Short mmCIF file of C-alpha atoms in Angstrom, two decimals:
data_model
loop_
_atom_site.label_atom_id
_atom_site.label_comp_id
_atom_site.label_asym_id
_atom_site.label_seq_id
_atom_site.Cartn_x
_atom_site.Cartn_y
_atom_site.Cartn_z
CA MET A 22 -52.93 25.53 -2.22
CA LYS A 23 -50.65 27.97 -4.00
CA VAL A 24 -49.99 26.87 -7.57
CA LEU A 25 -47.43 28.22 -10.04
CA LEU A 26 -48.03 27.15 -13.65
CA VAL A 27 -45.07 27.43 -16.01
CA ARG A 28 -44.62 27.47 -19.77
CA PRO A 29 -40.91 26.74 -20.41
CA ARG A 30 -38.77 28.70 -22.82
CA PRO A 31 -37.20 26.72 -25.67
CA HIS A 32 -33.71 25.25 -25.41
CA LYS A 33 -31.08 27.22 -27.34
CA GLU A 34 -30.71 24.28 -29.78
CA THR A 35 -34.41 24.29 -30.64
CA ILE A 36 -35.05 26.09 -33.91
CA GLY A 37 -37.04 29.02 -32.69
CA LEU A 38 -40.52 29.53 -34.08
CA GLN A 39 -40.96 31.85 -31.09
CA ASN A 40 -39.08 34.34 -33.28
CA VAL A 41 -42.10 34.59 -35.59
CA MET A 42 -44.98 33.57 -33.29
CA ILE A 43 -45.71 33.44 -29.56
CA CYS A 44 -49.21 32.24 -28.72
CA GLU A 45 -50.86 32.32 -25.32
CA PRO A 46 -50.49 29.15 -23.15
CA LEU A 47 -54.15 28.17 -23.46
CA GLU A 48 -53.70 24.82 -21.71
CA LEU A 49 -52.33 26.57 -18.61
CA GLU A 50 -55.17 29.08 -18.66
CA TYR A 51 -57.67 26.20 -18.66
CA ILE A 52 -55.93 24.45 -15.77
CA GLY A 53 -55.53 27.69 -13.85
CA THR A 54 -59.22 28.54 -14.23
CA TYR A 55 -60.29 25.06 -13.13
CA LEU A 56 -58.01 25.11 -10.09
CA LYS A 57 -59.24 28.58 -9.09
CA GLN A 58 -62.80 27.25 -9.10
CA LEU A 59 -61.62 24.52 -6.73
CA GLY A 60 -60.38 27.23 -4.36
CA HIS A 61 -56.65 27.25 -5.14
CA ARG A 62 -54.49 30.34 -5.71
CA VAL A 63 -52.99 30.26 -9.19
CA SER A 64 -50.47 32.27 -11.18
CA ILE A 65 -48.88 31.66 -14.59
CA VAL A 66 -45.35 32.52 -15.65
CA ASP A 67 -44.52 32.43 -19.35
CA MET A 68 -40.78 31.82 -19.50
CA ILE A 69 -40.71 32.55 -23.24
CA LEU A 70 -41.37 36.18 -22.34
CA GLU A 71 -39.25 36.32 -19.19
CA ASP A 72 -35.51 36.95 -18.84
CA LYS A 73 -35.10 35.73 -15.27
CA PRO A 74 -34.42 32.05 -14.38
CA ILE A 75 -37.15 29.77 -13.03
CA SER A 76 -35.52 29.90 -9.58
CA TYR A 77 -36.39 33.61 -9.35
CA PHE A 78 -40.13 32.86 -9.66
CA ILE A 79 -39.98 29.90 -7.27
CA LYS A 80 -38.33 32.06 -4.61
CA LYS A 81 -40.64 35.00 -5.25
CA GLN A 82 -43.93 33.07 -5.19
CA ASP A 83 -43.04 30.20 -2.84
CA PRO A 84 -45.65 27.84 -4.34
CA ASP A 85 -46.89 24.55 -2.94
CA ILE A 86 -47.22 23.15 -6.45
CA VAL A 87 -45.31 23.84 -9.67
CA GLY A 88 -47.09 22.68 -12.83
CA ILE A 89 -45.15 22.64 -16.10
CA THR A 90 -46.48 22.06 -19.62
CA SER A 91 -44.31 20.66 -22.36
CA TYR A 92 -43.89 19.51 -25.94
CA ILE A 93 -41.21 16.98 -26.88
CA ALA A 94 -38.59 19.66 -27.65
CA GLN A 95 -38.82 20.98 -24.08
CA VAL A 96 -38.39 17.72 -22.13
CA ASN A 97 -34.83 18.47 -21.03
CA VAL A 98 -35.76 22.06 -20.17
CA VAL A 99 -38.62 20.79 -17.98
CA LYS A 100 -36.30 18.37 -16.19
CA ARG A 101 -33.86 21.21 -15.53
CA TYR A 102 -36.66 23.42 -14.20
CA ALA A 103 -37.76 20.60 -11.88
CA LYS A 104 -34.21 20.14 -10.58
CA ASP A 105 -33.73 23.89 -10.06
CA SER A 106 -37.04 24.07 -8.20
CA LYS A 107 -36.31 21.13 -5.91
CA GLU A 108 -32.95 22.65 -4.93
CA ILE A 109 -34.68 25.65 -3.37
CA SER A 110 -38.25 24.53 -2.62
CA PRO A 111 -40.21 21.48 -1.39
CA ALA A 112 -42.99 22.26 -3.89
CA LYS A 113 -44.41 19.25 -5.69
CA ILE A 114 -43.68 19.18 -9.43
CA ILE A 115 -46.49 18.15 -11.81
CA VAL A 116 -45.74 17.83 -15.53
CA GLY A 117 -48.35 17.62 -18.29
CA GLY A 118 -48.89 18.53 -21.91
CA VAL A 119 -49.31 16.62 -25.15
CA HIS A 120 -45.97 14.80 -25.06
CA ALA A 121 -46.45 13.76 -21.44
CA GLU A 122 -49.82 12.25 -22.36
CA VAL A 123 -48.44 10.12 -25.19
CA VAL A 124 -44.88 9.33 -24.02
CA PRO A 125 -44.92 9.93 -20.22
CA GLU A 126 -41.78 7.84 -19.65
CA ASP A 127 -39.69 10.60 -21.25
CA PHE A 128 -40.27 12.68 -18.11
CA GLU A 129 -38.95 10.15 -15.62
CA SER A 130 -36.82 12.14 -13.17
CA PRO A 131 -36.14 12.11 -9.42
CA TYR A 132 -37.16 15.78 -9.39
CA ILE A 133 -40.61 15.30 -10.98
CA ASP A 134 -43.34 14.06 -8.64
CA PHE A 135 -46.22 13.46 -11.05
CA VAL A 136 -46.51 13.08 -14.83
CA LEU A 137 -50.04 13.37 -16.23
CA LYS A 138 -50.86 10.88 -18.98
CA GLY A 139 -54.50 11.87 -19.45
CA ASN A 140 -57.43 14.10 -18.47
CA GLY A 141 -55.01 16.78 -17.30
CA LEU A 142 -57.47 19.21 -15.68
CA LYS A 143 -59.33 16.59 -13.70
CA SER A 144 -56.14 14.71 -12.75
CA PHE A 145 -54.41 17.91 -11.60
CA GLY A 146 -57.37 18.74 -9.38
CA GLU A 147 -57.44 15.21 -7.94
CA ILE A 148 -53.74 15.38 -7.06
CA LEU A 149 -54.20 18.69 -5.22
CA HIS A 150 -57.21 17.32 -3.35
CA ALA A 151 -55.20 14.28 -2.24
CA LEU A 152 -52.16 16.31 -1.15
CA GLU A 153 -54.28 18.87 0.68
CA ASN A 154 -56.10 16.15 2.62
CA HIS A 155 -53.07 13.88 3.15
CA LEU A 156 -54.59 11.14 1.00
CA SER A 157 -52.90 8.63 -1.29
CA THR A 158 -52.56 9.53 -4.98
CA GLN A 159 -52.15 5.92 -6.09
CA SER A 160 -55.74 5.54 -7.31
CA ILE A 161 -55.61 8.58 -9.63
CA THR A 162 -55.78 7.11 -13.14
CA GLY A 163 -54.25 10.15 -14.85
CA ILE A 164 -50.88 9.75 -13.08
CA ALA A 165 -48.50 7.84 -15.34
CA SER A 166 -46.55 6.11 -12.56
CA ASN A 167 -49.74 4.51 -11.19
CA HIS A 168 -49.94 2.36 -14.35
CA LEU A 169 -53.74 2.34 -14.24
CA PRO A 170 -56.06 2.33 -17.27
CA CYS A 171 -56.98 5.93 -18.06
CA LEU A 172 -60.14 6.36 -20.09
CA LYS A 173 -59.67 9.56 -22.09
CA GLU A 174 -62.47 12.11 -21.88
CA THR A 175 -64.73 12.41 -24.91
CA SER A 176 -66.52 15.61 -23.94
CA PHE A 177 -65.46 19.01 -22.68
CA THR A 178 -67.43 20.67 -19.90
CA TYR A 179 -64.82 22.91 -18.30
CA PRO A 180 -65.15 26.68 -17.74
CA HIS A 181 -63.85 29.23 -20.22
CA PRO A 182 -60.17 30.06 -19.66
CA ASP A 183 -59.48 33.01 -17.38
CA ARG A 184 -57.27 35.06 -19.68
CA SER A 185 -56.49 37.54 -16.91
CA LEU A 186 -54.01 34.93 -15.63
CA VAL A 187 -51.69 36.08 -18.43
CA ALA A 188 -52.69 39.75 -18.39
CA THR A 189 -49.02 40.76 -18.09
CA TYR A 190 -48.20 39.07 -21.38
CA ARG A 191 -51.34 39.40 -23.50
CA LYS A 192 -50.18 42.19 -25.79
CA LYS A 193 -47.09 40.16 -26.68
CA TYR A 194 -48.98 37.16 -28.04
CA TYR A 195 -49.07 37.00 -31.84
CA TYR A 196 -48.95 34.65 -34.83
CA MET A 197 -46.93 36.22 -37.61
CA PHE A 198 -49.09 39.11 -38.87
CA HIS A 199 -52.01 38.26 -36.57
CA ASN A 200 -51.11 40.66 -33.80
CA PRO A 201 -52.18 40.67 -31.00
CA CYS A 202 -53.77 37.25 -31.21
CA ALA A 203 -55.94 35.17 -28.86
CA LEU A 204 -56.52 31.41 -28.99
CA ILE A 205 -59.73 29.42 -28.76
CA LYS A 206 -60.30 25.67 -29.07
CA THR A 207 -63.65 24.42 -30.35
CA SER A 208 -62.97 20.70 -30.82
CA TYR A 209 -60.58 17.99 -29.65
CA GLY A 210 -58.81 15.33 -31.65
CA CYS A 211 -58.95 14.66 -35.38
CA PRO A 212 -61.15 12.21 -37.30
CA TYR A 213 -58.37 11.43 -39.79
CA ASP A 214 -55.37 9.12 -39.46
CA CYS A 215 -52.31 10.59 -41.18
CA LYS A 216 -49.42 8.28 -40.26
CA PHE A 217 -46.98 11.02 -39.23
CA CYS A 218 -49.42 12.99 -37.07
CA PHE A 219 -49.28 13.25 -33.28
CA CYS A 220 -52.79 14.69 -32.84
CA ARG A 221 -54.71 11.43 -33.04
CA GLU A 222 -52.46 9.80 -30.43
CA ILE A 223 -53.42 12.37 -27.79
CA THR A 224 -57.13 11.55 -27.84
CA GLU A 225 -56.65 7.91 -28.93
CA GLY A 226 -58.56 8.58 -32.14
CA ASN A 227 -61.53 10.26 -30.44
CA TYR A 228 -62.97 13.45 -31.94
CA PHE A 229 -65.49 15.63 -30.12
CA CYS A 230 -66.72 19.22 -30.25
CA ARG A 231 -67.88 21.93 -27.89
CA THR A 232 -71.37 23.33 -28.39
CA LEU A 233 -71.53 26.29 -30.75
CA GLU A 234 -73.40 28.34 -28.14
CA ASP A 235 -70.55 27.85 -25.68
CA ILE A 236 -68.00 28.86 -28.33
CA ILE A 237 -69.93 32.03 -29.20
CA SER A 238 -70.16 32.90 -25.51
CA GLU A 239 -66.39 32.61 -25.17
CA LEU A 240 -65.71 34.60 -28.35
CA LYS A 241 -67.79 37.47 -26.96
CA SER A 242 -65.53 37.59 -23.90
CA ILE A 243 -62.26 37.84 -25.88
CA PRO A 244 -61.09 41.43 -26.43
CA GLU A 245 -58.60 40.63 -29.21
CA GLU A 246 -59.79 41.01 -32.79
CA GLU A 247 -57.42 38.35 -34.16
CA ILE A 248 -58.48 34.82 -33.19
CA TYR A 249 -56.46 31.66 -33.80
CA ILE A 250 -58.77 28.63 -33.66
CA VAL A 251 -56.36 25.90 -32.58
CA ASP A 252 -58.47 22.85 -33.39
CA ASP A 253 -56.41 20.08 -34.98
CA ASP A 254 -58.85 20.45 -37.88
CA PHE A 255 -61.59 23.09 -37.79
CA LEU A 256 -63.00 22.16 -41.20
CA VAL A 257 -64.75 18.87 -40.45
CA ASN A 258 -68.54 19.21 -40.34
CA LYS A 259 -70.20 21.38 -42.99
CA ASP A 260 -73.48 21.88 -41.09
CA ARG A 261 -71.63 22.85 -37.92
CA LEU A 262 -69.53 25.41 -39.79
CA LEU A 263 -72.55 27.02 -41.47
CA LYS A 264 -74.37 27.22 -38.12
CA PHE A 265 -71.22 28.78 -36.65
CA CYS A 266 -71.26 31.43 -39.40
CA ASN A 267 -74.96 32.13 -38.80
CA LEU A 268 -74.32 32.62 -35.08
CA LEU A 269 -71.41 34.98 -35.77
CA LYS A 270 -73.71 37.00 -37.99
CA SER A 271 -76.72 37.03 -35.66
CA GLU A 272 -74.56 37.91 -32.64
CA SER A 273 -72.71 40.64 -34.60
CA ILE A 274 -69.29 39.18 -33.77
CA ASN A 275 -66.72 40.82 -36.02
CA LYS A 276 -63.31 39.23 -35.67
CA LYS A 277 -60.57 37.85 -37.91
CA TYR A 278 -59.77 34.15 -37.83
CA LEU A 279 -56.84 31.83 -38.49
CA ILE A 280 -57.57 28.09 -38.56
CA TYR A 281 -56.20 24.65 -39.45
CA GLY A 282 -58.02 22.86 -42.26
CA ARG A 283 -57.68 20.01 -44.74
CA ALA A 284 -57.36 20.60 -48.47
CA ASP A 285 -60.02 18.02 -49.38
CA PHE A 286 -62.69 19.83 -47.34
CA ILE A 287 -61.75 23.21 -48.82
CA ALA A 288 -61.80 21.84 -52.38
CA SER A 289 -65.23 20.22 -52.03
CA ASN A 290 -66.97 22.89 -49.91
CA GLU A 291 -66.46 26.18 -51.72
CA ASP A 292 -69.78 27.52 -50.40
CA VAL A 293 -68.63 27.02 -46.80
CA MET A 294 -65.30 28.74 -47.46
CA ALA A 295 -67.11 31.68 -49.06
CA GLU A 296 -69.33 32.09 -45.99
CA LEU A 297 -66.40 31.72 -43.58
CA SER A 298 -64.59 34.43 -45.53
CA ARG A 299 -67.58 36.75 -45.18
CA GLN A 300 -67.55 36.14 -41.42
CA GLY A 301 -63.86 36.98 -40.98
CA LEU A 302 -61.73 33.99 -41.99
CA ARG A 303 -58.38 35.43 -43.07
CA ALA A 304 -56.00 32.46 -43.24
CA VAL A 305 -55.95 28.65 -43.24
CA ILE A 306 -52.96 26.50 -42.30
CA VAL A 307 -53.17 23.65 -44.82
CA GLY A 308 -51.08 20.50 -44.72
CA LEU A 309 -50.41 20.26 -48.45
CA GLU A 310 -47.40 18.08 -47.54
CA SER A 311 -46.27 17.14 -51.05
CA GLY A 312 -46.77 17.65 -54.77
CA ASN A 313 -46.02 13.96 -55.28
CA GLU A 314 -48.93 11.50 -55.39
CA GLU A 315 -46.88 8.58 -54.07
CA GLU A 316 -45.73 10.57 -51.06
CA LEU A 317 -49.30 11.61 -50.25
CA LYS A 318 -50.33 7.93 -50.31
CA LYS A 319 -47.38 7.02 -48.08
CA TYR A 320 -48.47 9.65 -45.53
CA ASN A 321 -52.07 8.33 -45.70
CA LYS A 322 -53.31 11.87 -46.41
CA LYS A 323 -56.35 10.64 -48.39
CA SER A 324 -55.83 13.63 -50.69
CA SER A 325 -54.20 14.27 -54.05
CA VAL A 326 -52.12 16.88 -55.85
CA GLU A 327 -55.18 17.93 -57.85
CA ILE A 328 -57.27 18.36 -54.68
CA ASN A 329 -54.49 20.43 -53.11
CA GLU A 330 -54.37 22.71 -56.14
CA ILE A 331 -58.15 23.16 -56.16
CA ALA A 332 -58.08 24.00 -52.43
CA VAL A 333 -55.46 26.70 -52.91
CA SER A 334 -57.45 28.21 -55.78
CA VAL A 335 -60.62 28.27 -53.64
CA LEU A 336 -58.79 30.10 -50.84
CA LYS A 337 -57.36 32.56 -53.31
CA LYS A 338 -60.80 33.20 -54.83
CA TYR A 339 -62.18 34.30 -51.46
CA ASN A 340 -59.11 36.27 -50.41
CA ILE A 341 -58.12 33.77 -47.71
CA GLU A 342 -54.37 33.33 -47.18
CA CYS A 343 -53.03 29.80 -47.53
CA TYR A 344 -50.29 28.99 -45.04
CA GLY A 345 -48.93 25.93 -46.80
CA SER A 346 -47.15 23.22 -44.82
CA PHE A 347 -44.86 20.79 -46.65
CA ILE A 348 -42.94 17.66 -45.64
CA MET A 349 -39.48 17.09 -47.14
CA GLY A 350 -38.73 13.39 -47.50
CA ILE A 351 -35.53 11.86 -46.15
CA ASP A 352 -35.08 10.14 -49.53
CA TRP A 353 -35.09 13.44 -51.38
CA GLU A 354 -32.36 14.67 -53.69
CA LYS A 355 -31.81 18.11 -55.20
CA LYS A 356 -34.33 17.59 -58.01
CA ASP A 357 -37.09 16.97 -55.44
CA PHE A 358 -36.44 20.33 -53.79
CA ASP A 359 -36.51 21.97 -57.23
CA ILE A 360 -39.83 20.27 -58.03
CA LEU A 361 -41.31 21.45 -54.72
CA TYR A 362 -40.14 25.02 -55.37
CA ARG A 363 -41.73 25.06 -58.83
CA TRP A 364 -44.98 23.67 -57.43
CA ILE A 365 -45.11 26.32 -54.68
CA ARG A 366 -44.51 29.02 -57.30
CA LYS A 367 -47.30 27.52 -59.42
CA LEU A 368 -49.64 27.60 -56.42
CA ASP A 369 -48.58 31.22 -55.78
CA ILE A 370 -48.28 30.71 -52.02
CA LYS A 371 -46.19 33.25 -50.12
CA PHE A 372 -46.40 31.73 -46.62
CA ILE A 373 -44.76 28.32 -46.34
CA ASN A 374 -43.61 25.98 -43.59
CA LEU A 375 -41.06 23.35 -44.62
CA GLN A 376 -40.61 20.41 -42.26
CA PRO A 377 -38.12 17.57 -42.61
CA PHE A 378 -39.96 14.27 -42.31
CA THR A 379 -40.12 13.58 -38.55
CA PRO A 380 -41.34 10.24 -37.14
CA LEU A 381 -42.29 11.46 -33.68
CA PRO A 382 -42.06 9.05 -30.74
CA GLY A 383 -45.54 7.81 -29.94
CA THR A 384 -46.73 7.84 -33.56
CA GLU A 385 -47.48 4.83 -35.73
CA ILE A 386 -44.36 5.27 -37.87
CA PHE A 387 -41.68 5.88 -35.23
CA ASP A 388 -40.65 2.23 -34.91
CA GLN A 389 -39.92 2.06 -38.64
CA TYR A 390 -37.15 4.64 -38.29
CA LYS A 391 -35.83 4.27 -34.74
CA ASP A 392 -32.74 2.36 -35.94
CA SER A 393 -31.73 5.06 -38.44
CA LEU A 394 -31.97 8.15 -36.24
CA LEU A 395 -29.55 10.97 -36.90
CA ILE A 396 -30.48 12.69 -33.65
CA PRO A 397 -30.63 10.56 -30.47
CA ARG A 398 -33.99 10.22 -28.73
CA LYS A 399 -32.66 11.95 -25.62
CA ASP A 400 -31.67 15.10 -27.54
CA TYR A 401 -35.27 16.23 -27.17
CA GLU A 402 -34.55 19.87 -27.96
CA LYS A 403 -33.82 18.93 -31.59
CA TRP A 404 -37.11 17.06 -32.06
CA ASP A 405 -38.79 20.31 -33.09
CA LEU A 406 -40.11 19.42 -36.57
CA ALA A 407 -37.35 21.64 -37.97
CA HIS A 408 -34.27 19.44 -37.46
CA LEU A 409 -33.41 16.41 -39.53
CA VAL A 410 -33.86 13.58 -37.03
CA VAL A 411 -33.45 10.75 -39.56
CA LYS A 412 -30.35 10.59 -41.75
CA PRO A 413 -31.18 11.53 -45.37
CA SER A 414 -30.40 8.69 -47.76
CA LYS A 415 -29.44 10.63 -50.90
CA MET A 416 -28.02 13.94 -49.65
CA SER A 417 -25.70 15.19 -46.98
CA VAL A 418 -27.24 16.98 -44.01
CA ARG A 419 -25.56 20.20 -45.19
CA ALA A 420 -27.08 19.90 -48.67
CA PHE A 421 -30.52 19.10 -47.26
CA TYR A 422 -30.62 22.18 -45.02
CA PHE A 423 -29.13 24.38 -47.76
CA ASN A 424 -31.79 23.37 -50.29
CA MET A 425 -34.51 23.89 -47.70
CA LEU A 426 -33.29 27.40 -46.90
CA LYS A 427 -32.99 28.16 -50.60
CA ILE A 428 -36.70 27.43 -51.12
CA TYR A 429 -37.65 29.59 -48.14
CA TYR A 430 -35.78 32.59 -49.44
CA LYS A 431 -36.71 32.18 -53.10
CA ILE A 432 -40.37 32.25 -52.02
CA THR A 433 -40.42 34.77 -49.17
CA VAL A 434 -37.97 37.26 -50.68
CA HIS A 435 -39.44 37.04 -54.15
CA PRO A 436 -40.19 40.66 -55.20
CA LYS A 437 -43.83 39.88 -56.00
CA ASN A 438 -44.43 38.36 -52.57
CA SER A 439 -42.47 41.04 -50.73
CA ILE A 440 -44.47 43.84 -52.35
CA LYS A 441 -47.76 42.06 -51.55
CA MET A 442 -46.85 41.61 -47.90
CA ILE A 443 -45.73 45.21 -47.44
CA LYS A 444 -48.94 46.48 -49.03
CA GLN A 445 -51.06 44.16 -46.91
CA TYR A 446 -49.33 44.32 -43.53
CA GLY A 447 -47.12 47.40 -43.59
CA ILE A 448 -43.38 47.96 -43.31
CA ARG A 449 -43.22 47.71 -39.50
CA GLU A 450 -44.83 44.26 -39.25
CA ASN A 451 -42.77 42.97 -42.17
CA PHE A 452 -39.57 44.24 -40.57
CA LYS A 453 -40.44 42.56 -37.28
CA LEU A 454 -41.14 39.25 -39.02
CA SER A 455 -37.96 39.57 -41.09
CA ILE A 456 -35.87 39.92 -37.93
CA GLY A 457 -37.44 36.76 -36.53
CA ALA A 458 -36.90 34.87 -39.78
CA PHE A 459 -33.26 36.01 -39.86
CA LYS A 460 -32.69 34.57 -36.37
CA ILE A 461 -34.06 31.22 -37.54
CA THR A 462 -31.85 31.41 -40.63
CA LEU A 463 -28.77 31.87 -38.44
CA GLN A 464 -29.69 28.69 -36.57
CA TYR A 465 -29.88 26.79 -39.85
CA ILE A 466 -26.60 28.26 -41.07
CA LYS A 467 -24.95 26.87 -37.94
CA LYS A 468 -26.42 23.46 -38.80
CA ILE A 469 -25.03 23.73 -42.33
CA ILE A 470 -21.57 24.66 -41.04
CA ARG A 471 -21.58 21.82 -38.51
CA GLY A 472 -23.05 19.38 -40.98
CA ARG A 473 -25.53 18.11 -38.39
#
């Protein structure tokens, strides 16, 4: 069968991180590779990097199947794509992705034929087999509408992604200063249980890893020097990480890495961080979340302010950038923003991500806040971890966004940080990132003017 896989572009109301990062659609590459091995013809269109409407690609390629991936902020975009497709083509529409797996009912639409709630690669292949052979799809456990128990996979034995499927776009994939940048995933799920986090819901608390030999084999096949390891948490098992470093060394793999990692591991495993640095680790995205002990307990982070500070100092010692992520509480007032700013300055972090507290549908804490939502559930495009979705209790929406922007600019435009970034990454890359950041700022200014 002829299959068109689609990554949707963000809705205009979604605050656009695509202005500072566009990563390859790894999940579509995995599905595309798997389907090709089953004998299907597959192509991928990345709508983030295309100007034409989805109807253009449907008409041009005339697929039998259209598969669309999605996060929560793209639900309405996906539904529109499905409607546009059905108006010009009989192609079956299959929707998957992390939000579909956890909250499949959000994709209910007369224009969507199948929503995958689990084991996406296998389920996609089973649907195509059934359609091709005129068989019923009602016994496929991964289809949400079948309402069958779906035992999530706890191992990964699929082929390496065929990156040639996005050959047209590859040079345009980047993550801030990591440019061009390729993705690789070495493990699935997360062994921790932070209350606000969506990751653990996807694998129902399961955590499992690929073999290191398989990972090394894939790394050898990737031409890009910059590698973003998109595990929910790469820093879990000390022995595994040291073996990984030894294999990088013995196989003479010289690349630069960006990873996710927890502060408590970094703080208590300085020897591992030192070795990772020697093997190319350049940056770690760390969920520092808060400089307030009570807030860390509320989020069930199982960390502390002291541990966070030690972690940042360890990264600094080994010349590893800390991309600090922080959650701004809905009960905050101006003094809390000022405290956060002073703490970030104390930590001497120049890359920060500030997120309003967001109880995502499907997480443990959503029900606690569903009656005090500022943004309706169906306005999916604003559930982007950048909008205020719950009404702040001690500030206006305008004041909240204003204080958030103020921290961003006091940190990123600080002369010391600006000089460091220009020296490290050059004027051209800094200018490019500044343009992207300015576009995001304009979106926030509109929110401040509207007061919502």
